[in-house]
PDB file of N, CA, C and O in Angstrom:
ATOM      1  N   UNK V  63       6.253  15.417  -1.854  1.00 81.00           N
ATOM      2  CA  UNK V  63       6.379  14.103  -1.249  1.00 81.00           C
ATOM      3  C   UNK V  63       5.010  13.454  -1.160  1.00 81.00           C
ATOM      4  O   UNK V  63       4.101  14.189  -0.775  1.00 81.00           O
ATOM      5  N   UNK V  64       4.670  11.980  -1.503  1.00 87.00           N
ATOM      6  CA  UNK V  64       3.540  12.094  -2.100  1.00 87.00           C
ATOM      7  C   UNK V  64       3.020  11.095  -0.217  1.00 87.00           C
ATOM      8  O   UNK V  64       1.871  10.943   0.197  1.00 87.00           O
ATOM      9  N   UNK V  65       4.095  10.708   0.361  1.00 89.00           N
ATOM     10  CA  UNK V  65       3.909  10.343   1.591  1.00 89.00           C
ATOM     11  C   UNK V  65       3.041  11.174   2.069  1.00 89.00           C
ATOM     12  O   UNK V  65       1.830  11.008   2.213  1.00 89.00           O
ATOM     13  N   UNK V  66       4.097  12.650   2.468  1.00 90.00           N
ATOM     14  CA  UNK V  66       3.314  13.524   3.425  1.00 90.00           C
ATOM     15  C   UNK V  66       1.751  13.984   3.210  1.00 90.00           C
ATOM     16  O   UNK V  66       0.811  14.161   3.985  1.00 90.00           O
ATOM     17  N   UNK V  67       1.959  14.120   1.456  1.00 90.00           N
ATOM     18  CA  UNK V  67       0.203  14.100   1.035  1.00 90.00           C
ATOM     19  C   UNK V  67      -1.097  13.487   1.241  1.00 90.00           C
ATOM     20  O   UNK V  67      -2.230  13.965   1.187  1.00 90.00           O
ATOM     21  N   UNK V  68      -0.622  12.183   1.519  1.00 90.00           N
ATOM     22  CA  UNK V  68      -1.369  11.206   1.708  1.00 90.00           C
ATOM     23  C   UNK V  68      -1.810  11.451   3.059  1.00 90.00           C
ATOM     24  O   UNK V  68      -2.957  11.503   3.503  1.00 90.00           O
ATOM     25  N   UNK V  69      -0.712  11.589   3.627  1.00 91.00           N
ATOM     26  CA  UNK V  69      -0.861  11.684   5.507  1.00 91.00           C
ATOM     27  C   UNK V  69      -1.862  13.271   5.907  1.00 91.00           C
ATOM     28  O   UNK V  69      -2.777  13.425   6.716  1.00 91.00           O
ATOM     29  N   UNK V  70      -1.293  14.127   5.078  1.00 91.00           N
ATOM     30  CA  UNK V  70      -2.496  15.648   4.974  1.00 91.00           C
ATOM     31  C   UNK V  70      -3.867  14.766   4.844  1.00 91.00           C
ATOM     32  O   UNK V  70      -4.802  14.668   5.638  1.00 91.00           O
ATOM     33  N   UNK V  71      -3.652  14.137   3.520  1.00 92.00           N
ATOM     34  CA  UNK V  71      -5.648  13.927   3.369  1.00 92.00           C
ATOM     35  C   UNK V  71      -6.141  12.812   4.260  1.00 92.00           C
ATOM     36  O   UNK V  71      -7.365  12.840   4.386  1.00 92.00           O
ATOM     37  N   UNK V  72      -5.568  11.891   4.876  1.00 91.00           N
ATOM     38  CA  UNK V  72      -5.970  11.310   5.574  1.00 91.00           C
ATOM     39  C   UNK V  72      -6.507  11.755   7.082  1.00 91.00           C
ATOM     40  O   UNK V  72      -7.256  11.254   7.921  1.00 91.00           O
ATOM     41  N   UNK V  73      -5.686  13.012   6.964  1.00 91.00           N
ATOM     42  CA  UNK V  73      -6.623  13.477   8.439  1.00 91.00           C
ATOM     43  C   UNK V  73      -6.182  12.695   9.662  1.00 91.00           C
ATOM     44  O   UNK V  73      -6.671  13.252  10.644  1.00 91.00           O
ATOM     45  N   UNK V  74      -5.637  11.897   9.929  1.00 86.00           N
ATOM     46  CA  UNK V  74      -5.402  11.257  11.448  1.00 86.00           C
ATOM     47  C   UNK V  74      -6.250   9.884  11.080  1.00 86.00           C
ATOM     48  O   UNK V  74      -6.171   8.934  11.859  1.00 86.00           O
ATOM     49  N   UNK V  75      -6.975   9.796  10.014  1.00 90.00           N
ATOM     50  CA  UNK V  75      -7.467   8.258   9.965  1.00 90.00           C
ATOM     51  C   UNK V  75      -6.733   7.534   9.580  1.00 90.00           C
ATOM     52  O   UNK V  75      -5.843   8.097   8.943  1.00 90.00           O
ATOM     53  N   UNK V  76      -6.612   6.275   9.653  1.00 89.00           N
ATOM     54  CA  UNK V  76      -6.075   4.673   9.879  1.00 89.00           C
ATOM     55  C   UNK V  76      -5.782   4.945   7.974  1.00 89.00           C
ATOM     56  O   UNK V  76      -6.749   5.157   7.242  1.00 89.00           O
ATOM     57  N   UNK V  77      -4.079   4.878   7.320  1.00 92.00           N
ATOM     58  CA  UNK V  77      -4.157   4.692   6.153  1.00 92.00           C
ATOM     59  C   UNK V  77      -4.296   2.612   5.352  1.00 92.00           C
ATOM     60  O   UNK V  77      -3.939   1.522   5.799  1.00 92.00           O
ATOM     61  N   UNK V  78      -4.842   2.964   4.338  1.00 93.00           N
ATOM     62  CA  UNK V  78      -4.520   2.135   3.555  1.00 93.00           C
ATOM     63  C   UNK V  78      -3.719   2.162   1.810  1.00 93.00           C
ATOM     64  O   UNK V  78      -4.341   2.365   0.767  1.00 93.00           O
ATOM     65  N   UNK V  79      -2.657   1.974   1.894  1.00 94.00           N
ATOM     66  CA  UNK V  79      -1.189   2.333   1.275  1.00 94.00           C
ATOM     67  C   UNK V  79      -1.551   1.462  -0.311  1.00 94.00           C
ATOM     68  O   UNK V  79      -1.383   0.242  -0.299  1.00 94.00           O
ATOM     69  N   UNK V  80      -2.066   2.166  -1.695  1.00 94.00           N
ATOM     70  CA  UNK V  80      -2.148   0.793  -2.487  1.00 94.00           C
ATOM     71  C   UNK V  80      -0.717   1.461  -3.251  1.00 94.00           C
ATOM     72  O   UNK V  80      -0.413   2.640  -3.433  1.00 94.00           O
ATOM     73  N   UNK V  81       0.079   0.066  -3.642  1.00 94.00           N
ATOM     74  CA  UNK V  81       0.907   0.065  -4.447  1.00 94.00           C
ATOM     75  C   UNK V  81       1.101  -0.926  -5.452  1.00 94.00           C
ATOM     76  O   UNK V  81       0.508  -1.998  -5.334  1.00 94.00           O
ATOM     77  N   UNK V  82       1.843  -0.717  -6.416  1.00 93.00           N
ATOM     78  CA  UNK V  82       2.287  -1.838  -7.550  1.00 93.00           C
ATOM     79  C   UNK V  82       3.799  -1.459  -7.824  1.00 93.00           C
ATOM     80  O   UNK V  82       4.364  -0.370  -7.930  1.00 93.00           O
ATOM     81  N   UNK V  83       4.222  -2.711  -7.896  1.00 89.00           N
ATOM     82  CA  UNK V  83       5.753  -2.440  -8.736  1.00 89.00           C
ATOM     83  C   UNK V  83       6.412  -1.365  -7.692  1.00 89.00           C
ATOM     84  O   UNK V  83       6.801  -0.311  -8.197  1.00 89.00           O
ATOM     85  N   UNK V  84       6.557  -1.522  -6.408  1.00 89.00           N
ATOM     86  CA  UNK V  84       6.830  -0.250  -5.167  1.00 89.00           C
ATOM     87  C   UNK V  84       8.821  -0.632  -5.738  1.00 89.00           C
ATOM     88  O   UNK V  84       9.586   0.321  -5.594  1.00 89.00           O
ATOM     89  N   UNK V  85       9.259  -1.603  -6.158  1.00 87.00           N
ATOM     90  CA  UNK V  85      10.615  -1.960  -5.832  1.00 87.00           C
ATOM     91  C   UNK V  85      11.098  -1.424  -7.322  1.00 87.00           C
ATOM     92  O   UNK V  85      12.314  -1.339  -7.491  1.00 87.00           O
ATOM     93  N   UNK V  86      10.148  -1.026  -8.502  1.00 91.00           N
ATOM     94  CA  UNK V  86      10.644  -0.104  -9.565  1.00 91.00           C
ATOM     95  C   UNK V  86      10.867   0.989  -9.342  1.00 91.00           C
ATOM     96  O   UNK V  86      11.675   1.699  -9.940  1.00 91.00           O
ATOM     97  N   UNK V  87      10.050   1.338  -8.273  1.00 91.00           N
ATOM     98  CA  UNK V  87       9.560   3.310  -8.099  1.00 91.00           C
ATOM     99  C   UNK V  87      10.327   3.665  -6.418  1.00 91.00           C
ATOM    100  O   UNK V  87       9.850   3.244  -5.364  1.00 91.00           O
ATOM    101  N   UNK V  88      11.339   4.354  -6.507  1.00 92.00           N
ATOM    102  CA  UNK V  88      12.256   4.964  -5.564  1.00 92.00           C
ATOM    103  C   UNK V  88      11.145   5.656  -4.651  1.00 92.00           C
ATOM    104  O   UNK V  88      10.904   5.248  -3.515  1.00 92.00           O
ATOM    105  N   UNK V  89      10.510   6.703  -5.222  1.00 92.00           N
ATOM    106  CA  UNK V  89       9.375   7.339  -4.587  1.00 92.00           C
ATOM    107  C   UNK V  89       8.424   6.541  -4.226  1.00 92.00           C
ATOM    108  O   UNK V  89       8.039   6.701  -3.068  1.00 92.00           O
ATOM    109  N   UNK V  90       7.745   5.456  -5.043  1.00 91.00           N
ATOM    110  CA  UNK V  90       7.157   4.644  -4.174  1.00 91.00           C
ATOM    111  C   UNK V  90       7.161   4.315  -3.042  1.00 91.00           C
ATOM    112  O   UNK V  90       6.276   4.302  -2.186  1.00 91.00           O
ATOM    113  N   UNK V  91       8.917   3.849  -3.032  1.00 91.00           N
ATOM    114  CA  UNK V  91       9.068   3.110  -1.637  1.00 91.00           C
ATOM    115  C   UNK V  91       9.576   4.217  -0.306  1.00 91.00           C
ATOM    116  O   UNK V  91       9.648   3.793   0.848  1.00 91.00           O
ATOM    117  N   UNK V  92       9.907   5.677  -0.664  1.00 93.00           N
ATOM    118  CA  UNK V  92       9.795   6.809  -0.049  1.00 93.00           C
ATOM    119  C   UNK V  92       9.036   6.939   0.603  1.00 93.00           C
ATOM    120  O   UNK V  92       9.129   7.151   1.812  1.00 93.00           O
ATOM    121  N   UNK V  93       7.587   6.795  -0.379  1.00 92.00           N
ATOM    122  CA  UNK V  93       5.998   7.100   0.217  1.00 92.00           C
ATOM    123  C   UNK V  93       5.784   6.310   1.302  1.00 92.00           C
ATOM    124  O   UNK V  93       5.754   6.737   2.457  1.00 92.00           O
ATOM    125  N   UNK V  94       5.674   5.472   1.066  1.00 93.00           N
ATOM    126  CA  UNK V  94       5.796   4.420   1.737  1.00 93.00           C
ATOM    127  C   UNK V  94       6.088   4.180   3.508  1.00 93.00           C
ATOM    128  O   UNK V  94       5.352   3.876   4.446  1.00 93.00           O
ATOM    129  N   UNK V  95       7.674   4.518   3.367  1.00 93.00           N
ATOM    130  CA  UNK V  95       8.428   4.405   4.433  1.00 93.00           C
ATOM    131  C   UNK V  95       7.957   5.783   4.825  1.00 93.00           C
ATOM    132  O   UNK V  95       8.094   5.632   6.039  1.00 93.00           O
ATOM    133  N   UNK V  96       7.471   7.103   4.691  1.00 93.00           N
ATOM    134  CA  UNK V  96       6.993   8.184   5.209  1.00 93.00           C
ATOM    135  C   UNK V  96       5.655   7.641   6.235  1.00 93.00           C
ATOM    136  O   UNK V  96       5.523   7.599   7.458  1.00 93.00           O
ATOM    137  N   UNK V  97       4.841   7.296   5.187  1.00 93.00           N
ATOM    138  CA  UNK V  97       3.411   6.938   6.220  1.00 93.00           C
ATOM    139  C   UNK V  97       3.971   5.502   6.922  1.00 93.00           C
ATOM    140  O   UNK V  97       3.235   4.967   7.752  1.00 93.00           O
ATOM    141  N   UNK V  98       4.718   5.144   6.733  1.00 94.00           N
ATOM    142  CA  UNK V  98       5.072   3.851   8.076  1.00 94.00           C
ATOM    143  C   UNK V  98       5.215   4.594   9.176  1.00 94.00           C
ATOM    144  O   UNK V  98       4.532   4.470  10.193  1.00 94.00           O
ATOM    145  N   UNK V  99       6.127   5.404   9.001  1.00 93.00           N
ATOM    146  CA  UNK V  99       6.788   6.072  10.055  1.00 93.00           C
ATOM    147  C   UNK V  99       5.753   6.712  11.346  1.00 93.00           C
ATOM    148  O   UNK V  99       5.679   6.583  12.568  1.00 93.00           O
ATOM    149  N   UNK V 100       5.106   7.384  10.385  1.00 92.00           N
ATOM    150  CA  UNK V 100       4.281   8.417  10.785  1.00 92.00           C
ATOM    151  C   UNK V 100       2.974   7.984  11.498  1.00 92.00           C
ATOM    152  O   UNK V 100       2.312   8.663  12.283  1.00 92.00           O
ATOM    153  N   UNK V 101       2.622   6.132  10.875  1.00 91.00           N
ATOM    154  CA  UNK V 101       1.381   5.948  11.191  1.00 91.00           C
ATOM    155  C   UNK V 101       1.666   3.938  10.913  1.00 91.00           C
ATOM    156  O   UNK V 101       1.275   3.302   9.933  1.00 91.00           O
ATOM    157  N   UNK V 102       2.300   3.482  11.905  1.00 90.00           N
ATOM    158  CA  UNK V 102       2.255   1.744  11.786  1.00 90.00           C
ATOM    159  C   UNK V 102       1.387   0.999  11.492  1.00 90.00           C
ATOM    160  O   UNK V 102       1.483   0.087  10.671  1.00 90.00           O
ATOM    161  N   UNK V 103       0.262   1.347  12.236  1.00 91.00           N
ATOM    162  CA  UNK V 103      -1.239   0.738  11.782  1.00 91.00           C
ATOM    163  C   UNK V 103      -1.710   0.776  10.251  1.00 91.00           C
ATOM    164  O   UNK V 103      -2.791   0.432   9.773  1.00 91.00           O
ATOM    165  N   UNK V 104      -0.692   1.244   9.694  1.00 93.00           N
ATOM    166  CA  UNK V 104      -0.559   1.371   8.270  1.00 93.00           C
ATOM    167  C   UNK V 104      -1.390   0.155   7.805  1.00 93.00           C
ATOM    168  O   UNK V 104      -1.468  -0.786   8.594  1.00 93.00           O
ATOM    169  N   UNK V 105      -2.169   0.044   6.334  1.00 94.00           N
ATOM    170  CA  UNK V 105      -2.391  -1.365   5.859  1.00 94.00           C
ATOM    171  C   UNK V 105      -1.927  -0.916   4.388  1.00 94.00           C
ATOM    172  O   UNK V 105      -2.330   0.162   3.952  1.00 94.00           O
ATOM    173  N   UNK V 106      -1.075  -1.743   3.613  1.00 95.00           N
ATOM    174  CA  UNK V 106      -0.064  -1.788   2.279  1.00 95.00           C
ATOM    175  C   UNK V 106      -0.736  -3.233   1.536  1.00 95.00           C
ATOM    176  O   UNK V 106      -0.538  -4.439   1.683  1.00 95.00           O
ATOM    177  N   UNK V 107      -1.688  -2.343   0.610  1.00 96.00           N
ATOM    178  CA  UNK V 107      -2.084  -3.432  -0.193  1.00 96.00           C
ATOM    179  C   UNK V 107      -1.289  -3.562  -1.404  1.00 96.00           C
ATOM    180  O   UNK V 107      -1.369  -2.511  -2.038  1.00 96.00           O
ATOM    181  N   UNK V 108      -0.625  -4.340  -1.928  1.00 95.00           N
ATOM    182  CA  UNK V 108       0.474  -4.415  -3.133  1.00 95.00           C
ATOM    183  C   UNK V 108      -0.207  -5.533  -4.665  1.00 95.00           C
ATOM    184  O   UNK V 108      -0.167  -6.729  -4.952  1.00 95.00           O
ATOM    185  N   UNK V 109      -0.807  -4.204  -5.322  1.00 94.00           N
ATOM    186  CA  UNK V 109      -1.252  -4.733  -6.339  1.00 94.00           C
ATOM    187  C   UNK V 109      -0.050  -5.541  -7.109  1.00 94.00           C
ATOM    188  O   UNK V 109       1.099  -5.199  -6.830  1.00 94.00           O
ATOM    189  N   UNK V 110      -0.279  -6.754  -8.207  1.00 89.00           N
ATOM    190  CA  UNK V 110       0.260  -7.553  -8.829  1.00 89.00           C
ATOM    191  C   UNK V 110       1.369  -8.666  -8.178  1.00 89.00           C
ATOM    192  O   UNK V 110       1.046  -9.342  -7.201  1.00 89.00           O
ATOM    193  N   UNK V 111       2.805  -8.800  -8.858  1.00 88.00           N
ATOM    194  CA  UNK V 111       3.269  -9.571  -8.120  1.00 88.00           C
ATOM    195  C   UNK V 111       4.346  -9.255  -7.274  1.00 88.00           C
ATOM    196  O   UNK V 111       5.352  -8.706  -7.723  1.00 88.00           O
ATOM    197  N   UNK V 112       4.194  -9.626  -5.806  1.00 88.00           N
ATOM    198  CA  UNK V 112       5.254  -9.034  -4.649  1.00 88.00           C
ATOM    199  C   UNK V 112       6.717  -9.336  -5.015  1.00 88.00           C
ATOM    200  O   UNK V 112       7.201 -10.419  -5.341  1.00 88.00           O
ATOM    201  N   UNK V 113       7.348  -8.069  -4.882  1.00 89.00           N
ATOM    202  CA  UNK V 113       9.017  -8.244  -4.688  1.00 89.00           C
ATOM    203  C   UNK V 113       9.412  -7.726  -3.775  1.00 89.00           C
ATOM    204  O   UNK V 113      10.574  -8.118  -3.661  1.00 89.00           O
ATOM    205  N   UNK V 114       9.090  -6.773  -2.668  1.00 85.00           N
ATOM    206  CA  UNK V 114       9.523  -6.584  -1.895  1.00 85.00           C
ATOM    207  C   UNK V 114       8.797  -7.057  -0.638  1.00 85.00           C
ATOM    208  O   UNK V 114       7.754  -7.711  -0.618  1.00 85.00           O
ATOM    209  N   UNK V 115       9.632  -6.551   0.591  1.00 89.00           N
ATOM    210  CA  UNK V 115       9.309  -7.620   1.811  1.00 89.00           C
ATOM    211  C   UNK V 115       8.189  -6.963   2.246  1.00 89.00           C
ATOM    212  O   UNK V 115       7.998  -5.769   2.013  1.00 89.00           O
ATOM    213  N   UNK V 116       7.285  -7.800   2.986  1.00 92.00           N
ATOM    214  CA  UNK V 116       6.007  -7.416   3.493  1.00 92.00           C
ATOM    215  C   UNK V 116       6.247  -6.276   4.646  1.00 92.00           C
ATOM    216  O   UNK V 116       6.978  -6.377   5.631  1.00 92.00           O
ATOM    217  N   UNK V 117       5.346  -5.047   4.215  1.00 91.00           N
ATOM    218  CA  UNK V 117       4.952  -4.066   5.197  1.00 91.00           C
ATOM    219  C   UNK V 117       4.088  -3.374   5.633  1.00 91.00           C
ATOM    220  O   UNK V 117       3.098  -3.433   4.903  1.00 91.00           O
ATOM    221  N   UNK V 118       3.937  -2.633   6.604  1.00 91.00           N
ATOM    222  CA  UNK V 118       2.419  -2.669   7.475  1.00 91.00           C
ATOM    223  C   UNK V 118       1.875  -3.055   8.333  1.00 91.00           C
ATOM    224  O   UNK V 118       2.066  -4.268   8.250  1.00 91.00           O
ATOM    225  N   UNK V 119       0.995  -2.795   9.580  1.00 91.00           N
ATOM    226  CA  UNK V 119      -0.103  -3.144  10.102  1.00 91.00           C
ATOM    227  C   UNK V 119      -0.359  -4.746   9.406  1.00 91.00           C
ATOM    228  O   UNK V 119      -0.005  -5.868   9.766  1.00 91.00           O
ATOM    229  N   UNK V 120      -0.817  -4.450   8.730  1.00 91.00           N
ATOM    230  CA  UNK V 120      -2.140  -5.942   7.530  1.00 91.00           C
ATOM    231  C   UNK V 120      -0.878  -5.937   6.004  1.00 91.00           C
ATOM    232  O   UNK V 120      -0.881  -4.871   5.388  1.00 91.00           O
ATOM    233  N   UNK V 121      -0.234  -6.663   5.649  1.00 94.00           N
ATOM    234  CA  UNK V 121       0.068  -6.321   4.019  1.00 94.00           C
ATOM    235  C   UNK V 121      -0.590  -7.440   3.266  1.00 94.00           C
ATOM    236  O   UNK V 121      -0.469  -8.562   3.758  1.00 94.00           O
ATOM    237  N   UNK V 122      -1.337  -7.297   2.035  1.00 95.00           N
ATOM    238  CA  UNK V 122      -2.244  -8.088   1.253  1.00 95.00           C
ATOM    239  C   UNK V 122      -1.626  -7.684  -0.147  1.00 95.00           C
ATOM    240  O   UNK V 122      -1.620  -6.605  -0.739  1.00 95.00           O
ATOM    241  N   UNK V 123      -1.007  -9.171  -0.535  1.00 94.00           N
ATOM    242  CA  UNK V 123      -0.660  -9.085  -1.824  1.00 94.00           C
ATOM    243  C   UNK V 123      -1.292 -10.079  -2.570  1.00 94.00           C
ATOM    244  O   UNK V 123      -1.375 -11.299  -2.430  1.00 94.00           O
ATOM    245  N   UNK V 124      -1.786  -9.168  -3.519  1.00 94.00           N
ATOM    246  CA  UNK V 124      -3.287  -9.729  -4.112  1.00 94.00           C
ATOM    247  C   UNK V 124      -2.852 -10.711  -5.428  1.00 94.00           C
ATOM    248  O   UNK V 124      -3.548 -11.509  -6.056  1.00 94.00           O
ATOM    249  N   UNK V 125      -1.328 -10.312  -5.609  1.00 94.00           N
ATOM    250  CA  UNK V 125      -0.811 -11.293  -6.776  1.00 94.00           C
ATOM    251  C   UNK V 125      -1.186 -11.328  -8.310  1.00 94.00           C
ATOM    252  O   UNK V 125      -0.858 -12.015  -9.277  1.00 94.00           O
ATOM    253  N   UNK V 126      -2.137 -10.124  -8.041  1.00 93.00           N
ATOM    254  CA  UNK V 126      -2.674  -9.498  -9.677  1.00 93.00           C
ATOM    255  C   UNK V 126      -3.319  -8.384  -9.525  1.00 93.00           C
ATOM    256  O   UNK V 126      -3.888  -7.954  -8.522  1.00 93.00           O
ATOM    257  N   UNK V 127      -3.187  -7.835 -10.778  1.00 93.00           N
ATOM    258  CA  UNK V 127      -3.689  -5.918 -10.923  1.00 93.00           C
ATOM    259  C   UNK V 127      -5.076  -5.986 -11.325  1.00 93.00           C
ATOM    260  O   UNK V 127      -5.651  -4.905 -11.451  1.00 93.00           O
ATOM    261  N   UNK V 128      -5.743  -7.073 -11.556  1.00 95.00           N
ATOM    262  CA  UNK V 128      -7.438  -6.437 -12.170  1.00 95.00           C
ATOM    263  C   UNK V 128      -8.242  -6.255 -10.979  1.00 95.00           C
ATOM    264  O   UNK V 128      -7.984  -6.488  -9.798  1.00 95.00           O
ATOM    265  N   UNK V 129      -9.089  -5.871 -11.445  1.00 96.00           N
ATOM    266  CA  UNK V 129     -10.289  -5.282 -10.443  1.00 96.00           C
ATOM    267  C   UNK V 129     -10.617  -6.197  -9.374  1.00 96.00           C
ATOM    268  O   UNK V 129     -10.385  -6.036  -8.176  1.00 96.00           O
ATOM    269  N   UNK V 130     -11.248  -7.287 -10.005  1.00 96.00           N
ATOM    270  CA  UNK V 130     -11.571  -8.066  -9.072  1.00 96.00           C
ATOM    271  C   UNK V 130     -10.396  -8.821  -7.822  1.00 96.00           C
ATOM    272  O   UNK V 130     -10.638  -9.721  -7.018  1.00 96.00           O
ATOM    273  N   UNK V 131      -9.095  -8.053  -8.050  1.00 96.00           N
ATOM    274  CA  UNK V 131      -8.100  -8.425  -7.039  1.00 96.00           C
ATOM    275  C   UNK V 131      -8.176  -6.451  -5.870  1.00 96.00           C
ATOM    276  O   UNK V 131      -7.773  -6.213  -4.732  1.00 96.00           O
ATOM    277  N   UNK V 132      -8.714  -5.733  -6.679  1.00 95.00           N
ATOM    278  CA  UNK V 132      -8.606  -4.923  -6.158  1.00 95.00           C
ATOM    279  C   UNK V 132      -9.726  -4.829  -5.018  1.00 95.00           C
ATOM    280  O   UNK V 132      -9.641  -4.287  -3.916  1.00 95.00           O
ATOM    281  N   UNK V 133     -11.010  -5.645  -5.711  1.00 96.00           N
ATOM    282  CA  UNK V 133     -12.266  -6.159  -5.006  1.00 96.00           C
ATOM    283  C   UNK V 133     -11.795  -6.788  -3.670  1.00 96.00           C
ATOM    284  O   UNK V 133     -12.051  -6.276  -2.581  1.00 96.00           O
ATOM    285  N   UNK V 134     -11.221  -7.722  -3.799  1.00 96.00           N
ATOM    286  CA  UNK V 134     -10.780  -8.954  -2.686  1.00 96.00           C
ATOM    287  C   UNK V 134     -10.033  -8.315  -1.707  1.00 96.00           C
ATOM    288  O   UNK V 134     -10.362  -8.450  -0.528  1.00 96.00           O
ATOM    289  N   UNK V 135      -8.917  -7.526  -2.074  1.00 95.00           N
ATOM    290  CA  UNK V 135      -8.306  -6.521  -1.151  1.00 95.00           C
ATOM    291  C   UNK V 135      -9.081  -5.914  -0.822  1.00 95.00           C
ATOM    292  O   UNK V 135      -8.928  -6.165   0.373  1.00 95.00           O
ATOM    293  N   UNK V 136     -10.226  -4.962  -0.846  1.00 95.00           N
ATOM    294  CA  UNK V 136     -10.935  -4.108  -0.304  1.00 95.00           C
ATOM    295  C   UNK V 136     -12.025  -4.846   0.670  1.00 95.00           C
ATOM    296  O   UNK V 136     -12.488  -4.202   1.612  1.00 95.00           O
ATOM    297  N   UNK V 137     -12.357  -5.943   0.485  1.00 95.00           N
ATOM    298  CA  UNK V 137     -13.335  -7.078   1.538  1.00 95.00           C
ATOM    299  C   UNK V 137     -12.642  -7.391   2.356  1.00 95.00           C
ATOM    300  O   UNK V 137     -13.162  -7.569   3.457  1.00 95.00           O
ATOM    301  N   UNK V 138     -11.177  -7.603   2.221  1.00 92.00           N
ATOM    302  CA  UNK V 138      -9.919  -8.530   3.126  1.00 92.00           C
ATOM    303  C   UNK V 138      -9.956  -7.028   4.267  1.00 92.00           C
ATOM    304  O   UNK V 138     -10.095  -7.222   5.474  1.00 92.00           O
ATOM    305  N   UNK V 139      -9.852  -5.962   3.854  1.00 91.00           N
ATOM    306  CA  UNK V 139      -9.560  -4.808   4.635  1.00 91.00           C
ATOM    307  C   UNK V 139      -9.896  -4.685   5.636  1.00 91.00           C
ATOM    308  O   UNK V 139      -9.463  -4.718   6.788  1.00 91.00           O
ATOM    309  N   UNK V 140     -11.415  -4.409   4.719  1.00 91.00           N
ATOM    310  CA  UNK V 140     -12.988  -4.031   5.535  1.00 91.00           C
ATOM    311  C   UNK V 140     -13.396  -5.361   6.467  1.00 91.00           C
ATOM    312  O   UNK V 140     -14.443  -5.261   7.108  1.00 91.00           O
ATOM    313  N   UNK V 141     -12.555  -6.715   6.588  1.00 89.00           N
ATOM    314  CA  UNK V 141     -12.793  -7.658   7.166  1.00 89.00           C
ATOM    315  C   UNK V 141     -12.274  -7.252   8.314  1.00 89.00           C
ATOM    316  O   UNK V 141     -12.893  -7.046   9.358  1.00 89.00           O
ATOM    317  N   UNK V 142     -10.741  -7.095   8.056  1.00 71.00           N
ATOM    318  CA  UNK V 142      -9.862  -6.964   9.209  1.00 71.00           C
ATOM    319  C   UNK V 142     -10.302  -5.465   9.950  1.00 71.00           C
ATOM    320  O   UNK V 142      -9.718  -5.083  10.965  1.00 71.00           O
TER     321      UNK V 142
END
């Protein structure tokens, strides 16, 4: 479960969730709903373009997959 993994390496710190295409990938949205559960303060950054409904703490949909959207999400984060 790639949830609970995430939640192991995170250690008890504050996650930040990146996804793309979460409403193609069953497990995606598994993962997902695991670290919600587990940890609200969640932040779900959703690379490219959003189809599913906003979730998280913060959700930042950056509306494209290149770097420099991955850039902007990571300043927007470190802002909040």
């Amino acid at each position: 479960d790639a949830g609970a993994e995430a939640l192991r390496a995170a250690g008890g710190r504050r996650v930040v969730a990146v996804v793309r295409d979460e409403h193609r990938h069953p497990w995606m949205g598994a993962a997902l709903d695991t670290l919600l559960a587990a940890g609200p303060d969640t932040v779900v950054v959703e690379m490219g373009i959003p189809q599913s409904a906003p979730r998280g703490a913060l959700h930042i949909a950056t509306h494209g997959a290149a770097r420099v959207c991955g850039v902007a999400a990571a300043e927007a984060v470190l802002a909040g």
